[in-house]
PDB file of C-alpha atoms in Angstrom:
ATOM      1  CA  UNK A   8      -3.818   7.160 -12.586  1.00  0.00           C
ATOM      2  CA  UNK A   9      -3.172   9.598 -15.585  1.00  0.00           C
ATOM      3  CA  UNK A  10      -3.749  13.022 -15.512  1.00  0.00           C
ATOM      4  CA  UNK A  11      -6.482  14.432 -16.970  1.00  0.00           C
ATOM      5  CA  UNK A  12      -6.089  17.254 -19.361  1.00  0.00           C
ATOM      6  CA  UNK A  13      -8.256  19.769 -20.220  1.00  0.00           C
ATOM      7  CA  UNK A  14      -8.707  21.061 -24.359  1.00  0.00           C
ATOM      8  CA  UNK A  15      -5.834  23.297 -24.009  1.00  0.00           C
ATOM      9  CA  UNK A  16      -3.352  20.145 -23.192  1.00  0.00           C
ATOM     10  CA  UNK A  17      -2.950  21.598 -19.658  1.00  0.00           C
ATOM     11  CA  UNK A  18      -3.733  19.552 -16.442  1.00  0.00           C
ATOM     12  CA  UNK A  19      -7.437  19.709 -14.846  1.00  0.00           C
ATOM     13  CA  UNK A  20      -6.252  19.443 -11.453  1.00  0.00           C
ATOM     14  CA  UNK A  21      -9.366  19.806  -9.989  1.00  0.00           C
ATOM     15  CA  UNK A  22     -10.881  16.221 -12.280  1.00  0.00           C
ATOM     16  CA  UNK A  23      -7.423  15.017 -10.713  1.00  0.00           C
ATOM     17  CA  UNK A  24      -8.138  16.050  -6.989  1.00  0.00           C
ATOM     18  CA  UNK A  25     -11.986  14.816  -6.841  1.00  0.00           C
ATOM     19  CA  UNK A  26     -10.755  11.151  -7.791  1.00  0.00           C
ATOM     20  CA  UNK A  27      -8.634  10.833  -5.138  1.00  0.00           C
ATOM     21  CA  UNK A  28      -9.162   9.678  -1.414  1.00  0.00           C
ATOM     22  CA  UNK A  29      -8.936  12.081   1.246  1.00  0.00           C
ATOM     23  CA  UNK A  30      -5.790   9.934   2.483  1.00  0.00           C
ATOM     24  CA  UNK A  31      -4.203   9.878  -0.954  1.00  0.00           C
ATOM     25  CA  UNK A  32      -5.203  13.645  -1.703  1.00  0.00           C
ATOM     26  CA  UNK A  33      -3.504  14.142   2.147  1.00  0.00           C
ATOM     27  CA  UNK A  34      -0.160  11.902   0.761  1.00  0.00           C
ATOM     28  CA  UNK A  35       0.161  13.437  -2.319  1.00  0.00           C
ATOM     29  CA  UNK A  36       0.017  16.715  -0.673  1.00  0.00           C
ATOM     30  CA  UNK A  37       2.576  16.439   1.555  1.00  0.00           C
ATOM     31  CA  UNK A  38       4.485  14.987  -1.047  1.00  0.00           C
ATOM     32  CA  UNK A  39       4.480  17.774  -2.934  1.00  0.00           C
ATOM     33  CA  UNK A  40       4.857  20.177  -0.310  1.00  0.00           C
ATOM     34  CA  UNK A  41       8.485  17.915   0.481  1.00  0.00           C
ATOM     35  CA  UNK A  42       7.527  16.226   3.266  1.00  0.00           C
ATOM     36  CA  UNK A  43       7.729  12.507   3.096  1.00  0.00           C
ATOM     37  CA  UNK A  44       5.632  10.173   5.460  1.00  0.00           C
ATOM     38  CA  UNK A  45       7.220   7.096   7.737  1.00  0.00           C
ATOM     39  CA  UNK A  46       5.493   4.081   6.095  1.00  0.00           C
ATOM     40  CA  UNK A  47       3.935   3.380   9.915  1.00  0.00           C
ATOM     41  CA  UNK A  48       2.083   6.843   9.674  1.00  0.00           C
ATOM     42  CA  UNK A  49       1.133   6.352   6.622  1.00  0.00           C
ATOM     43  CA  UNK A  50      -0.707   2.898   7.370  1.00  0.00           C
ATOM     44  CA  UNK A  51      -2.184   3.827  10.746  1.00  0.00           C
ATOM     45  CA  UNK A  52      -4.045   6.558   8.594  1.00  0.00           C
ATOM     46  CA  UNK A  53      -5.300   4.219   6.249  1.00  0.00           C
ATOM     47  CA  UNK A  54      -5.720   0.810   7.951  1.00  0.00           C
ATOM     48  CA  UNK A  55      -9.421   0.682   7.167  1.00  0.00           C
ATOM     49  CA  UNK A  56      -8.944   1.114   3.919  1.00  0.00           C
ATOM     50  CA  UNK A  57      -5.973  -1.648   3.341  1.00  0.00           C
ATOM     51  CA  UNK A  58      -8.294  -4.030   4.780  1.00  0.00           C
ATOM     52  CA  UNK A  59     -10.776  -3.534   2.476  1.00  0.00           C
ATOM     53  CA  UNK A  60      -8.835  -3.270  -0.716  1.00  0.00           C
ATOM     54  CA  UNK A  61      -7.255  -6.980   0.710  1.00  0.00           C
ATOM     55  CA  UNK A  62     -10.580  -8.344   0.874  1.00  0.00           C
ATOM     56  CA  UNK A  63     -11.324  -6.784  -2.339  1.00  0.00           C
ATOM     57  CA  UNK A  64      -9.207  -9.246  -4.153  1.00  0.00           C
ATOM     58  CA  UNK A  65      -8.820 -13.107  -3.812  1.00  0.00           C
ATOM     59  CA  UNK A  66      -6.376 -12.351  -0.686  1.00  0.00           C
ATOM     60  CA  UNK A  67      -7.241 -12.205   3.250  1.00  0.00           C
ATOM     61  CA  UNK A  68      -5.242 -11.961   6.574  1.00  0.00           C
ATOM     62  CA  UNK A  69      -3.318  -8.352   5.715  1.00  0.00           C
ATOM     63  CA  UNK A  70       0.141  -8.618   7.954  1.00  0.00           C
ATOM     64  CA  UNK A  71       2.721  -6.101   8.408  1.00  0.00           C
ATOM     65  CA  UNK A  72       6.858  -7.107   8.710  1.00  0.00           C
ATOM     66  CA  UNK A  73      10.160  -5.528   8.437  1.00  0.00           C
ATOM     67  CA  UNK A  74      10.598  -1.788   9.160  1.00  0.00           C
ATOM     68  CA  UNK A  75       7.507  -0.997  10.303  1.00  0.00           C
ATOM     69  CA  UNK A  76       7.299  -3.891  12.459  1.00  0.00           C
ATOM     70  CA  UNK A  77      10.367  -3.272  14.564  1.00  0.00           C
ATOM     71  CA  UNK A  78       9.367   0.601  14.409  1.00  0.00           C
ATOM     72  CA  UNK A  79      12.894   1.106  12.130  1.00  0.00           C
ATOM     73  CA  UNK A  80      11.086   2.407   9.210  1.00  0.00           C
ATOM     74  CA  UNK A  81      11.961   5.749   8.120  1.00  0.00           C
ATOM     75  CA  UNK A  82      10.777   8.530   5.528  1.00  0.00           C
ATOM     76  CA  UNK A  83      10.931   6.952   2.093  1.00  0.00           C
ATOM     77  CA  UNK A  84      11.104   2.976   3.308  1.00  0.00           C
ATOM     78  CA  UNK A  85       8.739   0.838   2.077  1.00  0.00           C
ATOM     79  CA  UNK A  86       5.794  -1.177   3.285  1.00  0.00           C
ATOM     80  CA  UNK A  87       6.274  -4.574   3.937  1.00  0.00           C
ATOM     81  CA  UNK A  88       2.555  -6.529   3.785  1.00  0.00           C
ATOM     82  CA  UNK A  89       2.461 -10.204   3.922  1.00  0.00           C
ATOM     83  CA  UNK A  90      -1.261 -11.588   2.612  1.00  0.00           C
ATOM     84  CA  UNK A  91      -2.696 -15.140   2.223  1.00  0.00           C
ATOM     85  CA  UNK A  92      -3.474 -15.893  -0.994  1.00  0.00           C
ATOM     86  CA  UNK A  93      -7.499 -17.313  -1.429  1.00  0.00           C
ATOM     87  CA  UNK A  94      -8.703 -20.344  -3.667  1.00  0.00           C
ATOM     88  CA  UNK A  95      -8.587 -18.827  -7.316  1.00  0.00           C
ATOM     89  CA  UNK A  96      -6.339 -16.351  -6.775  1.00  0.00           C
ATOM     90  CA  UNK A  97      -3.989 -15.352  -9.450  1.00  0.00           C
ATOM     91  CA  UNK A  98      -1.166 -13.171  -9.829  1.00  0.00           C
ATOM     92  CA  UNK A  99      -3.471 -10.436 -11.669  1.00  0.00           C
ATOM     93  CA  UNK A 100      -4.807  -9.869  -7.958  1.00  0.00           C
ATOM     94  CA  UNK A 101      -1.713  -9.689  -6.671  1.00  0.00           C
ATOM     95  CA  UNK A 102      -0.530  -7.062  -9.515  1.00  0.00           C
ATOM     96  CA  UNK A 103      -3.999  -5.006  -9.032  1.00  0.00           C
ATOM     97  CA  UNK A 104      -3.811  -5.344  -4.878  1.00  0.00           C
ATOM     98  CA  UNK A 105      -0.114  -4.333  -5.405  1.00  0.00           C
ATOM     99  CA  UNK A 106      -1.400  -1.267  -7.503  1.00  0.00           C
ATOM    100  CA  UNK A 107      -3.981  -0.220  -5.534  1.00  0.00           C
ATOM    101  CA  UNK A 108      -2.110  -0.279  -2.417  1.00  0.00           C
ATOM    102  CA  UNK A 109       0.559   2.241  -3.789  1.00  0.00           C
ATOM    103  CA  UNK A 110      -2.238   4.458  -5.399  1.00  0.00           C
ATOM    104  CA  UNK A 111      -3.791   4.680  -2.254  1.00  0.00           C
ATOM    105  CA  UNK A 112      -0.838   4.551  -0.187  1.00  0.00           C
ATOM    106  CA  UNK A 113       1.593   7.160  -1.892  1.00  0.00           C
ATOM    107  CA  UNK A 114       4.515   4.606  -1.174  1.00  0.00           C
ATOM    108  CA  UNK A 115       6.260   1.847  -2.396  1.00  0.00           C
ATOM    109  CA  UNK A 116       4.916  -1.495  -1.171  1.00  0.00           C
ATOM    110  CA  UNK A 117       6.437  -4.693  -0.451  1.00  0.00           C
ATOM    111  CA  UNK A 118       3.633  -7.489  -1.043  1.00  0.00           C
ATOM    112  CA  UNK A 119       4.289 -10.740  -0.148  1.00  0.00           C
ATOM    113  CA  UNK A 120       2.700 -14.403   0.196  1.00  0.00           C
ATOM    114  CA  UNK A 121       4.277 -16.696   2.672  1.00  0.00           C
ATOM    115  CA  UNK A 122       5.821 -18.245  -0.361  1.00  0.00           C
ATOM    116  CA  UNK A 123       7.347 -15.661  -1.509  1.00  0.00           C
ATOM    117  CA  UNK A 124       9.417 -15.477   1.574  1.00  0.00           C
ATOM    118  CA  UNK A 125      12.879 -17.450   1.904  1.00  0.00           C
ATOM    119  CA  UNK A 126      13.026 -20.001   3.483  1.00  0.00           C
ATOM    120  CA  UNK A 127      15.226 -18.790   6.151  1.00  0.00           C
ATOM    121  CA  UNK A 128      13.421 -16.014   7.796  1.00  0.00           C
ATOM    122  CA  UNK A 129       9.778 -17.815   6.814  1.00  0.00           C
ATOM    123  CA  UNK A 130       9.254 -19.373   9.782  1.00  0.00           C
ATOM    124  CA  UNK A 131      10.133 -15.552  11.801  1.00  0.00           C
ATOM    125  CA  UNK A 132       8.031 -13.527   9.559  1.00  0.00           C
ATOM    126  CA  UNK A 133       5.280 -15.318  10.367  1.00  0.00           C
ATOM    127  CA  UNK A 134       5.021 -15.559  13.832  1.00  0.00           C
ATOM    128  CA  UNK A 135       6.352 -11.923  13.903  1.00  0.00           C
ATOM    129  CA  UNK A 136       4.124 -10.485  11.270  1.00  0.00           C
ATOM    130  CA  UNK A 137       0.783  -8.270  13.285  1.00  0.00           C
ATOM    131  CA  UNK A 138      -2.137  -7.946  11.751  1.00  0.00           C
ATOM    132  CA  UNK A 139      -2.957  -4.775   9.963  1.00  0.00           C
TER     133      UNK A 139
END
């Protein structure tokens, strides 16, 4: 999201603030402030909302893996989500899911299909993978 600026070229922060969620508005805050967020808080503040941005697009069955999974993650790791991709789906709703998870989010996602996954953990991932 660009900032908005005001006549005098300097930031409206409070057209910034009212756009965003109170979870993104909490993120970006503490982000700021220097504290960074395990990926596994992050999500269990926001699961609600990943749900609905995943049915939002042409993708269903949210999944988390990795880090968070085993409870490894750490300040700064990413977010591993593994979706199913629906009929019609294209990689623009991939790109915009990606997006709008990281807008809302505050971190860097991982966003998988089980496609994109090698073929040597595959078969792991996805009996390992919990549901969002």
């Amino acid at each position: 999201m660009a900032p908005h600026r005001a006549q005098s070229g300097r930031f409206n922060s409070k057209i910034v603030l009212e756009e965003l969620n109170p979870a993104e508005l909490l993120n970006r805050l503490l982000l700021l402030g220097g504290f960074l967020m395990r990926p596994s808080e992050v999500l269990e503040m926001n699961r609600r909302q990943v749900r609905d941005l995943v049915s939002s697009y042409r993708t269903s069955n949210p999944r988390v893996f990795g880090s968070v999974l085993h409870g490894t993650d750490k300040e700064g790791s990413d977010l591993d989500i593994l979706v199913d991709v629906l009929p019609g789906a294209t990689l623009l709703d991939l790109g915009g899911l990606l997006d709008d998870l990281e807008s809302l989010l505050g971190i860097h996602v991982d966003l998988v299909t089980p496609r994109d996954l090698p073929s040597k953990i595959r078969a792991k991932v996805l009996e390992e993978a919990k549901a969002v």
